[in-house]
Amino acid sequence: MAIDLFSIGKFTIHGYGLMIALGFLFALIYGMWQCKKKNLNEDLFYNLAMFVLIFGWLGGKVLFIIVEFKRFIQAPMSVIGSEGFVVYGGILSGLVTIYVYCKIKKLDFLSYIDVIVAAVAINQGFGRIGCFLAGCCYGRETDSWPYVIFPEGCMAPAGIKLVPTQIYSALGDFIMFLVLMIILNSKKYIKGVPVTVYLAGYAFGRSVIECFRSDARGSVGTLSTSQFISIFTGIAGVIALIIILKRDLTKRKNAENTGV
């Protein structure tokens, strides 16, 4: 684990930034490949991915500022200039960006967002590896295995056995990607199922991980900010999934009855 991986002259490669960059690259490659398979416009997907990157980052940073508002008032640049980022801010602003872009370009919203959420899961997995390298989003102290001990120079407390929450999060994100990829490429693929599975699955996984984290972060009552948001995104994901599956079932029954 190291915040700085290596330096070339005055140019320093940071572990967190490198993982975010690699995650976005692999996500973009996968998304373009998936668009080609589903006969979606690859150029428009590329443009959409750039907008999601920009507005997703802004959304994550804005929510981080809200969560750290007291510190922001005292020292604005310590918050704005930090690597602090709330994933849910990026997810929510990204969803809005995708919807608006698809409306403007007259694209099928569900077709594109289904591909994008799978790509996002890849990016998040690499991002959590970046968190591990930097020591942020660290877990609580533990005497149980598995654990991780961070060295001096990381954002996590050094020399203490901690729950490896970043690794668990990364594994969860990559598993989520595999699940979404299987759904997307299934012969029984139903538009809208991947994005609803992602919302419900991420909300559940994030709520569990938050129970084992020990880094300073915002809260709403006894819940962390992310757990609080997860309640609404999880419920919305489950309800939307049920509606989509019911509609598909109704269409199939109607088709059978009419002999189509």
PDB file of C-alpha atoms in Angstrom:
ATOM      1  CA  MET A   1       0.000   0.000   0.000  1.00  0.00           C
ATOM      2  CA  ALA A   2       1.301   3.429  -0.925  1.00  0.00           C
ATOM      3  CA  ILE A   3      -0.263   6.755  -1.788  1.00  0.00           C
ATOM      4  CA  ASP A   4       2.617   7.489  -4.185  1.00  0.00           C
ATOM      5  CA  LEU A   5       3.695   4.573  -6.388  1.00  0.00           C
ATOM      6  CA  PHE A   6       6.718   6.126  -8.103  1.00  0.00           C
ATOM      7  CA  SER A   7       8.040   9.396  -9.468  1.00  0.00           C
ATOM      8  CA  ILE A   8       9.563  10.429 -12.776  1.00  0.00           C
ATOM      9  CA  GLY A   9      11.333  13.680 -12.098  1.00  0.00           C
ATOM     10  CA  LYS A  10       8.759  15.993 -10.563  1.00  0.00           C
ATOM     11  CA  PHE A  11       5.880  13.882 -11.885  1.00  0.00           C
ATOM     12  CA  THR A  12       4.455  11.482  -9.282  1.00  0.00           C
ATOM     13  CA  ILE A  13       2.159   8.567 -10.006  1.00  0.00           C
ATOM     14  CA  HIS A  14      -0.445   8.209  -7.251  1.00  0.00           C
ATOM     15  CA  GLY A  15      -1.960   4.781  -6.633  1.00  0.00           C
ATOM     16  CA  TYR A  16      -5.498   6.072  -6.256  1.00  0.00           C
ATOM     17  CA  GLY A  17      -5.393   8.186  -9.410  1.00  0.00           C
ATOM     18  CA  LEU A  18      -3.804   5.390 -11.434  1.00  0.00           C
ATOM     19  CA  MET A  19      -6.494   2.910 -10.414  1.00  0.00           C
ATOM     20  CA  ILE A  20      -9.268   5.381 -11.253  1.00  0.00           C
ATOM     21  CA  ALA A  21      -7.685   5.944 -14.687  1.00  0.00           C
ATOM     22  CA  LEU A  22      -7.281   2.214 -15.343  1.00  0.00           C
ATOM     23  CA  GLY A  23     -10.821   1.570 -14.171  1.00  0.00           C
ATOM     24  CA  PHE A  24     -12.245   4.147 -16.535  1.00  0.00           C
ATOM     25  CA  LEU A  25     -10.156   2.790 -19.427  1.00  0.00           C
ATOM     26  CA  PHE A  26     -11.314  -0.800 -18.912  1.00  0.00           C
ATOM     27  CA  ALA A  27     -14.894   0.386 -18.364  1.00  0.00           C
ATOM     28  CA  LEU A  28     -14.786   2.319 -21.631  1.00  0.00           C
ATOM     29  CA  ILE A  29     -13.321  -0.624 -23.559  1.00  0.00           C
ATOM     30  CA  TYR A  30     -15.967  -2.960 -22.174  1.00  0.00           C
ATOM     31  CA  GLY A  31     -18.773  -0.490 -22.847  1.00  0.00           C
ATOM     32  CA  MET A  32     -17.724   0.017 -26.464  1.00  0.00           C
ATOM     33  CA  TRP A  33     -17.509  -3.760 -26.967  1.00  0.00           C
ATOM     34  CA  GLN A  34     -20.958  -4.263 -25.436  1.00  0.00           C
ATOM     35  CA  CYS A  35     -22.437  -1.491 -27.586  1.00  0.00           C
ATOM     36  CA  LYS A  36     -21.089  -3.184 -30.686  1.00  0.00           C
ATOM     37  CA  LYS A  37     -22.734  -6.468 -29.653  1.00  0.00           C
ATOM     38  CA  LYS A  38     -26.087  -4.767 -29.052  1.00  0.00           C
ATOM     39  CA  ASN A  39     -25.963  -2.530 -32.136  1.00  0.00           C
ATOM     40  CA  LEU A  40     -25.804   0.648 -30.069  1.00  0.00           C
ATOM     41  CA  ASN A  41     -23.989   3.743 -31.323  1.00  0.00           C
ATOM     42  CA  GLU A  42     -20.393   3.458 -30.080  1.00  0.00           C
ATOM     43  CA  ASP A  43     -19.535   7.106 -30.742  1.00  0.00           C
ATOM     44  CA  LEU A  44     -22.539   8.324 -28.790  1.00  0.00           C
ATOM     45  CA  PHE A  45     -21.669   5.921 -25.972  1.00  0.00           C
ATOM     46  CA  TYR A  46     -18.129   7.325 -25.880  1.00  0.00           C
ATOM     47  CA  ASN A  47     -19.452  10.886 -25.671  1.00  0.00           C
ATOM     48  CA  LEU A  48     -21.930   9.846 -22.996  1.00  0.00           C
ATOM     49  CA  ALA A  49     -19.154   8.173 -20.983  1.00  0.00           C
ATOM     50  CA  MET A  50     -17.170  11.427 -21.018  1.00  0.00           C
ATOM     51  CA  PHE A  51     -20.165  13.381 -19.734  1.00  0.00           C
ATOM     52  CA  VAL A  52     -20.801  10.776 -17.043  1.00  0.00           C
ATOM     53  CA  LEU A  53     -17.140  10.981 -15.996  1.00  0.00           C
ATOM     54  CA  ILE A  54     -17.282  14.762 -15.652  1.00  0.00           C
ATOM     55  CA  PHE A  55     -20.680  15.145 -14.014  1.00  0.00           C
ATOM     56  CA  GLY A  56     -20.276  11.972 -11.977  1.00  0.00           C
ATOM     57  CA  TRP A  57     -17.056  13.347 -10.487  1.00  0.00           C
ATOM     58  CA  LEU A  58     -18.718  16.694  -9.822  1.00  0.00           C
ATOM     59  CA  GLY A  59     -21.689  15.002  -8.147  1.00  0.00           C
ATOM     60  CA  GLY A  60     -19.406  12.907  -5.948  1.00  0.00           C
ATOM     61  CA  LYS A  61     -17.372  15.950  -4.964  1.00  0.00           C
ATOM     62  CA  VAL A  62     -20.458  18.075  -4.236  1.00  0.00           C
ATOM     63  CA  LEU A  63     -21.904  15.393  -1.930  1.00  0.00           C
ATOM     64  CA  PHE A  64     -18.512  15.086  -0.235  1.00  0.00           C
ATOM     65  CA  ILE A  65     -18.521  18.837   0.398  1.00  0.00           C
ATOM     66  CA  ILE A  66     -22.033  18.545   1.872  1.00  0.00           C
ATOM     67  CA  VAL A  67     -20.943  15.669   4.118  1.00  0.00           C
ATOM     68  CA  GLU A  68     -17.797  17.559   5.178  1.00  0.00           C
ATOM     69  CA  PHE A  69     -19.494  20.957   5.267  1.00  0.00           C
ATOM     70  CA  LYS A  70     -18.103  22.014   8.651  1.00  0.00           C
ATOM     71  CA  ARG A  71     -14.557  21.296   7.512  1.00  0.00           C
ATOM     72  CA  PHE A  72     -15.332  22.960   4.179  1.00  0.00           C
ATOM     73  CA  ILE A  73     -16.372  26.196   5.953  1.00  0.00           C
ATOM     74  CA  GLN A  74     -13.174  26.184   7.998  1.00  0.00           C
ATOM     75  CA  ALA A  75     -10.777  25.285   5.173  1.00  0.00           C
ATOM     76  CA  PRO A  76     -12.463  25.044   1.735  1.00  0.00           C
ATOM     77  CA  MET A  77      -9.404  23.913  -0.213  1.00  0.00           C
ATOM     78  CA  SER A  78      -8.701  21.055   2.204  1.00  0.00           C
ATOM     79  CA  VAL A  79     -12.013  19.562   1.054  1.00  0.00           C
ATOM     80  CA  ILE A  80     -12.137  20.667  -2.585  1.00  0.00           C
ATOM     81  CA  GLY A  81      -8.510  19.792  -3.239  1.00  0.00           C
ATOM     82  CA  SER A  82      -8.590  16.440  -1.450  1.00  0.00           C
ATOM     83  CA  GLU A  83      -9.261  13.032  -2.981  1.00  0.00           C
ATOM     84  CA  GLY A  84     -12.511  12.952  -0.998  1.00  0.00           C
ATOM     85  CA  PHE A  85     -15.429  11.637  -3.004  1.00  0.00           C
ATOM     86  CA  VAL A  86     -18.849  10.198  -2.102  1.00  0.00           C
ATOM     87  CA  VAL A  87     -19.709   7.446  -4.590  1.00  0.00           C
ATOM     88  CA  TYR A  88     -23.451   7.923  -4.255  1.00  0.00           C
ATOM     89  CA  GLY A  89     -23.109  11.521  -5.404  1.00  0.00           C
ATOM     90  CA  GLY A  90     -21.424  10.256  -8.548  1.00  0.00           C
ATOM     91  CA  ILE A  91     -24.049   7.548  -9.109  1.00  0.00           C
ATOM     92  CA  LEU A  92     -27.021   9.896  -8.735  1.00  0.00           C
ATOM     93  CA  SER A  93     -25.545  12.691 -10.869  1.00  0.00           C
ATOM     94  CA  GLY A  94     -24.463  10.073 -13.411  1.00  0.00           C
ATOM     95  CA  LEU A  95     -28.014   8.728 -13.704  1.00  0.00           C
ATOM     96  CA  VAL A  96     -29.360  12.227 -14.312  1.00  0.00           C
ATOM     97  CA  THR A  97     -26.639  12.887 -16.900  1.00  0.00           C
ATOM     98  CA  ILE A  98     -27.455   9.682 -18.795  1.00  0.00           C
ATOM     99  CA  TYR A  99     -31.182  10.432 -18.780  1.00  0.00           C
ATOM    100  CA  VAL A 100     -30.737  14.013 -20.039  1.00  0.00           C
ATOM    101  CA  TYR A 101     -28.221  12.966 -22.711  1.00  0.00           C
ATOM    102  CA  CYS A 102     -30.497  10.178 -23.992  1.00  0.00           C
ATOM    103  CA  LYS A 103     -33.447  12.577 -24.101  1.00  0.00           C
ATOM    104  CA  ILE A 104     -31.480  15.153 -26.096  1.00  0.00           C
ATOM    105  CA  LYS A 105     -30.063  12.575 -28.519  1.00  0.00           C
ATOM    106  CA  LYS A 106     -33.349  10.629 -28.660  1.00  0.00           C
ATOM    107  CA  LEU A 107     -31.671   7.406 -27.519  1.00  0.00           C
ATOM    108  CA  ASP A 108     -33.211   4.434 -25.740  1.00  0.00           C
ATOM    109  CA  PHE A 109     -32.378   5.293 -22.123  1.00  0.00           C
ATOM    110  CA  LEU A 110     -32.631   1.750 -20.735  1.00  0.00           C
ATOM    111  CA  SER A 111     -30.444   0.212 -23.445  1.00  0.00           C
ATOM    112  CA  TYR A 112     -27.578   2.616 -22.792  1.00  0.00           C
ATOM    113  CA  ILE A 113     -27.834   2.755 -19.014  1.00  0.00           C
ATOM    114  CA  ASP A 114     -27.840  -1.053 -18.803  1.00  0.00           C
ATOM    115  CA  VAL A 115     -24.448  -1.086 -20.522  1.00  0.00           C
ATOM    116  CA  ILE A 116     -23.126   1.853 -18.517  1.00  0.00           C
ATOM    117  CA  VAL A 117     -23.909   0.423 -15.067  1.00  0.00           C
ATOM    118  CA  ALA A 118     -21.892  -2.696 -15.892  1.00  0.00           C
ATOM    119  CA  ALA A 119     -19.008  -0.473 -16.977  1.00  0.00           C
ATOM    120  CA  VAL A 120     -19.409   1.614 -13.821  1.00  0.00           C
ATOM    121  CA  ALA A 121     -19.050  -1.525 -11.696  1.00  0.00           C
ATOM    122  CA  ILE A 122     -15.645  -2.140 -13.298  1.00  0.00           C
ATOM    123  CA  ASN A 123     -14.575   1.427 -12.575  1.00  0.00           C
ATOM    124  CA  GLN A 124     -15.741   1.194  -8.976  1.00  0.00           C
ATOM    125  CA  GLY A 125     -13.802  -2.043  -8.458  1.00  0.00           C
ATOM    126  CA  PHE A 126     -10.559  -0.431  -9.593  1.00  0.00           C
ATOM    127  CA  GLY A 127     -11.409   2.657  -7.558  1.00  0.00           C
ATOM    128  CA  ARG A 128     -11.647   0.579  -4.382  1.00  0.00           C
ATOM    129  CA  ILE A 129      -8.241  -0.916  -5.131  1.00  0.00           C
ATOM    130  CA  GLY A 130      -7.064   2.692  -5.309  1.00  0.00           C
ATOM    131  CA  CYS A 131      -8.654   3.274  -1.890  1.00  0.00           C
ATOM    132  CA  PHE A 132      -6.686   0.292  -0.584  1.00  0.00           C
ATOM    133  CA  LEU A 133      -3.422   1.701  -1.924  1.00  0.00           C
ATOM    134  CA  ALA A 134      -4.108   5.095  -0.388  1.00  0.00           C
ATOM    135  CA  GLY A 135      -5.513   3.718   2.859  1.00  0.00           C
ATOM    136  CA  CYS A 136      -8.769   5.670   2.675  1.00  0.00           C
ATOM    137  CA  CYS A 137     -12.207   4.158   3.419  1.00  0.00           C
ATOM    138  CA  TYR A 138     -10.482   1.874   5.929  1.00  0.00           C
ATOM    139  CA  GLY A 139     -12.172  -0.624   8.201  1.00  0.00           C
ATOM    140  CA  ARG A 140     -12.502  -0.840  11.952  1.00  0.00           C
ATOM    141  CA  GLU A 141      -9.931  -2.463  14.207  1.00  0.00           C
ATOM    142  CA  THR A 142     -10.097  -6.253  14.418  1.00  0.00           C
ATOM    143  CA  ASP A 143      -8.305  -9.272  15.877  1.00  0.00           C
ATOM    144  CA  SER A 144      -9.904 -11.646  13.386  1.00  0.00           C
ATOM    145  CA  TRP A 145      -8.549 -12.854  10.057  1.00  0.00           C
ATOM    146  CA  PRO A 146      -8.477 -11.551   7.394  1.00  0.00           C
ATOM    147  CA  TYR A 147      -7.042  -8.192   8.331  1.00  0.00           C
ATOM    148  CA  VAL A 148      -4.702  -5.610   6.878  1.00  0.00           C
ATOM    149  CA  ILE A 149      -1.998  -3.521   8.539  1.00  0.00           C
ATOM    150  CA  PHE A 150      -1.240  -0.214   6.839  1.00  0.00           C
ATOM    151  CA  PRO A 151       2.253   1.299   6.970  1.00  0.00           C
ATOM    152  CA  GLU A 152       3.104   4.881   7.822  1.00  0.00           C
ATOM    153  CA  GLY A 153       2.283   7.365   5.082  1.00  0.00           C
ATOM    154  CA  CYS A 154      -1.184   6.023   4.284  1.00  0.00           C
ATOM    155  CA  MET A 155      -4.473   7.647   5.230  1.00  0.00           C
ATOM    156  CA  ALA A 156      -5.391   4.711   7.489  1.00  0.00           C
ATOM    157  CA  PRO A 157      -4.019   4.310  11.033  1.00  0.00           C
ATOM    158  CA  ALA A 158      -0.611   2.636  10.789  1.00  0.00           C
ATOM    159  CA  GLY A 159       0.414  -0.566  12.540  1.00  0.00           C
ATOM    160  CA  ILE A 160      -3.130  -1.631  13.495  1.00  0.00           C
ATOM    161  CA  LYS A 161      -5.050  -4.684  12.323  1.00  0.00           C
ATOM    162  CA  LEU A 162      -8.024  -3.387  10.318  1.00  0.00           C
ATOM    163  CA  VAL A 163     -10.897  -5.003   8.429  1.00  0.00           C
ATOM    164  CA  PRO A 164      -9.923  -4.841   4.706  1.00  0.00           C
ATOM    165  CA  THR A 165     -13.135  -3.070   3.678  1.00  0.00           C
ATOM    166  CA  GLN A 166     -11.602  -1.738   0.469  1.00  0.00           C
ATOM    167  CA  ILE A 167     -10.802  -5.259  -0.764  1.00  0.00           C
ATOM    168  CA  TYR A 168     -14.277  -6.500   0.132  1.00  0.00           C
ATOM    169  CA  SER A 169     -15.787  -3.554  -1.731  1.00  0.00           C
ATOM    170  CA  ALA A 170     -13.606  -4.195  -4.791  1.00  0.00           C
ATOM    171  CA  LEU A 171     -14.559  -7.886  -4.854  1.00  0.00           C
ATOM    172  CA  GLY A 172     -18.226  -6.952  -4.540  1.00  0.00           C
ATOM    173  CA  ASP A 173     -17.937  -4.508  -7.449  1.00  0.00           C
ATOM    174  CA  PHE A 174     -16.234  -7.047  -9.697  1.00  0.00           C
ATOM    175  CA  ILE A 175     -18.810  -9.713  -8.802  1.00  0.00           C
ATOM    176  CA  MET A 176     -21.522  -7.173  -9.604  1.00  0.00           C
ATOM    177  CA  PHE A 177     -19.902  -6.585 -12.995  1.00  0.00           C
ATOM    178  CA  LEU A 178     -19.885 -10.319 -13.771  1.00  0.00           C
ATOM    179  CA  VAL A 179     -23.556 -10.629 -12.789  1.00  0.00           C
ATOM    180  CA  LEU A 180     -24.534  -7.647 -14.948  1.00  0.00           C
ATOM    181  CA  MET A 181     -22.483  -8.923 -17.883  1.00  0.00           C
ATOM    182  CA  ILE A 182     -24.234 -12.305 -17.675  1.00  0.00           C
ATOM    183  CA  ILE A 183     -27.647 -10.608 -17.590  1.00  0.00           C
ATOM    184  CA  LEU A 184     -26.773  -8.316 -20.500  1.00  0.00           C
ATOM    185  CA  ASN A 185     -25.629 -11.192 -22.685  1.00  0.00           C
ATOM    186  CA  SER A 186     -28.401 -13.576 -21.715  1.00  0.00           C
ATOM    187  CA  LYS A 187     -30.855 -14.669 -24.400  1.00  0.00           C
ATOM    188  CA  LYS A 188     -33.618 -13.682 -21.963  1.00  0.00           C
ATOM    189  CA  TYR A 189     -32.193 -10.181 -21.435  1.00  0.00           C
ATOM    190  CA  ILE A 190     -34.883  -7.671 -20.460  1.00  0.00           C
ATOM    191  CA  LYS A 191     -34.116  -3.970 -20.800  1.00  0.00           C
ATOM    192  CA  GLY A 192     -33.909  -2.240 -17.458  1.00  0.00           C
ATOM    193  CA  VAL A 193     -33.079  -5.331 -15.399  1.00  0.00           C
ATOM    194  CA  PRO A 194     -29.295  -4.657 -15.220  1.00  0.00           C
ATOM    195  CA  VAL A 195     -29.676  -1.099 -13.903  1.00  0.00           C
ATOM    196  CA  THR A 196     -32.275  -2.109 -11.300  1.00  0.00           C
ATOM    197  CA  VAL A 197     -30.151  -5.076 -10.170  1.00  0.00           C
ATOM    198  CA  TYR A 198     -27.184  -2.733  -9.904  1.00  0.00           C
ATOM    199  CA  LEU A 199     -29.090  -0.187  -7.787  1.00  0.00           C
ATOM    200  CA  ALA A 200     -30.527  -2.804  -5.417  1.00  0.00           C
ATOM    201  CA  GLY A 201     -27.318  -4.850  -5.237  1.00  0.00           C
ATOM    202  CA  TYR A 202     -25.028  -1.886  -4.690  1.00  0.00           C
ATOM    203  CA  ALA A 203     -27.333  -0.481  -2.001  1.00  0.00           C
ATOM    204  CA  PHE A 204     -27.299  -3.782  -0.097  1.00  0.00           C
ATOM    205  CA  GLY A 205     -23.555  -4.315  -0.417  1.00  0.00           C
ATOM    206  CA  ARG A 206     -22.722  -0.739   0.517  1.00  0.00           C
ATOM    207  CA  SER A 207     -24.958  -0.874   3.599  1.00  0.00           C
ATOM    208  CA  VAL A 208     -23.143  -3.998   4.818  1.00  0.00           C
ATOM    209  CA  ILE A 209     -19.649  -2.611   4.167  1.00  0.00           C
ATOM    210  CA  GLU A 210     -20.491   0.609   5.995  1.00  0.00           C
ATOM    211  CA  CYS A 211     -20.983  -1.425   9.187  1.00  0.00           C
ATOM    212  CA  PHE A 212     -17.294  -2.360   9.110  1.00  0.00           C
ATOM    213  CA  ARG A 213     -15.792   1.009   8.161  1.00  0.00           C
ATOM    214  CA  SER A 214     -14.094   3.239  10.694  1.00  0.00           C
ATOM    215  CA  ASP A 215     -12.997   6.270   8.675  1.00  0.00           C
ATOM    216  CA  ALA A 216     -14.538   9.662   9.368  1.00  0.00           C
ATOM    217  CA  ARG A 217     -17.628  10.236   7.225  1.00  0.00           C
ATOM    218  CA  GLY A 218     -21.015  11.896   7.395  1.00  0.00           C
ATOM    219  CA  SER A 219     -24.009  10.448   9.182  1.00  0.00           C
ATOM    220  CA  VAL A 220     -27.784  10.772   9.369  1.00  0.00           C
ATOM    221  CA  GLY A 221     -28.811   9.734  12.853  1.00  0.00           C
ATOM    222  CA  THR A 222     -27.297   6.337  13.575  1.00  0.00           C
ATOM    223  CA  LEU A 223     -26.749   5.618   9.859  1.00  0.00           C
ATOM    224  CA  SER A 224     -23.862   6.730   7.712  1.00  0.00           C
ATOM    225  CA  THR A 225     -24.744   9.007   4.801  1.00  0.00           C
ATOM    226  CA  SER A 226     -24.301   6.125   2.360  1.00  0.00           C
ATOM    227  CA  GLN A 227     -26.479   3.775   4.413  1.00  0.00           C
ATOM    228  CA  PHE A 228     -29.200   6.420   4.543  1.00  0.00           C
ATOM    229  CA  ILE A 229     -29.105   6.911   0.763  1.00  0.00           C
ATOM    230  CA  SER A 230     -28.972   3.127   0.277  1.00  0.00           C
ATOM    231  CA  ILE A 231     -32.413   2.770   1.854  1.00  0.00           C
ATOM    232  CA  PHE A 232     -33.981   4.807  -0.946  1.00  0.00           C
ATOM    233  CA  THR A 233     -31.860   3.542  -3.849  1.00  0.00           C
ATOM    234  CA  GLY A 234     -32.312  -0.066  -2.734  1.00  0.00           C
ATOM    235  CA  ILE A 235     -36.084   0.247  -2.429  1.00  0.00           C
ATOM    236  CA  ALA A 236     -36.287   2.093  -5.755  1.00  0.00           C
ATOM    237  CA  GLY A 237     -34.192  -0.605  -7.430  1.00  0.00           C
ATOM    238  CA  VAL A 238     -36.321  -3.461  -6.102  1.00  0.00           C
ATOM    239  CA  ILE A 239     -39.638  -1.762  -6.976  1.00  0.00           C
ATOM    240  CA  ALA A 240     -38.416  -0.874 -10.483  1.00  0.00           C
ATOM    241  CA  LEU A 241     -37.183  -4.455 -11.010  1.00  0.00           C
ATOM    242  CA  ILE A 242     -40.561  -5.904 -10.001  1.00  0.00           C
ATOM    243  CA  ILE A 243     -42.399  -3.494 -12.330  1.00  0.00           C
ATOM    244  CA  ILE A 244     -40.116  -4.316 -15.269  1.00  0.00           C
ATOM    245  CA  LEU A 245     -40.428  -8.084 -14.754  1.00  0.00           C
ATOM    246  CA  LYS A 246     -44.221  -7.854 -14.402  1.00  0.00           C
ATOM    247  CA  ARG A 247     -44.500  -5.813 -17.597  1.00  0.00           C
ATOM    248  CA  ASP A 248     -42.359  -8.311 -19.478  1.00  0.00           C
ATOM    249  CA  LEU A 249     -44.422 -11.210 -18.156  1.00  0.00           C
ATOM    250  CA  THR A 250     -47.642  -9.473 -19.233  1.00  0.00           C
ATOM    251  CA  LYS A 251     -46.244  -8.870 -22.734  1.00  0.00           C
ATOM    252  CA  ARG A 252     -45.248 -12.524 -23.029  1.00  0.00           C
ATOM    253  CA  LYS A 253     -48.704 -13.713 -21.958  1.00  0.00           C
ATOM    254  CA  ASN A 254     -50.417 -11.327 -24.370  1.00  0.00           C
ATOM    255  CA  ALA A 255     -48.161 -12.518 -27.177  1.00  0.00           C
ATOM    256  CA  GLU A 256     -48.994 -16.155 -26.382  1.00  0.00           C
ATOM    257  CA  ASN A 257     -52.720 -15.428 -26.280  1.00  0.00           C
ATOM    258  CA  THR A 258     -52.676 -13.651 -29.637  1.00  0.00           C
ATOM    259  CA  GLY A 259     -50.430 -16.307 -31.135  1.00  0.00           C
ATOM    260  CA  VAL A 260     -47.679 -13.799 -32.036  1.00  0.00           C
TER     261      VAL A 260
END
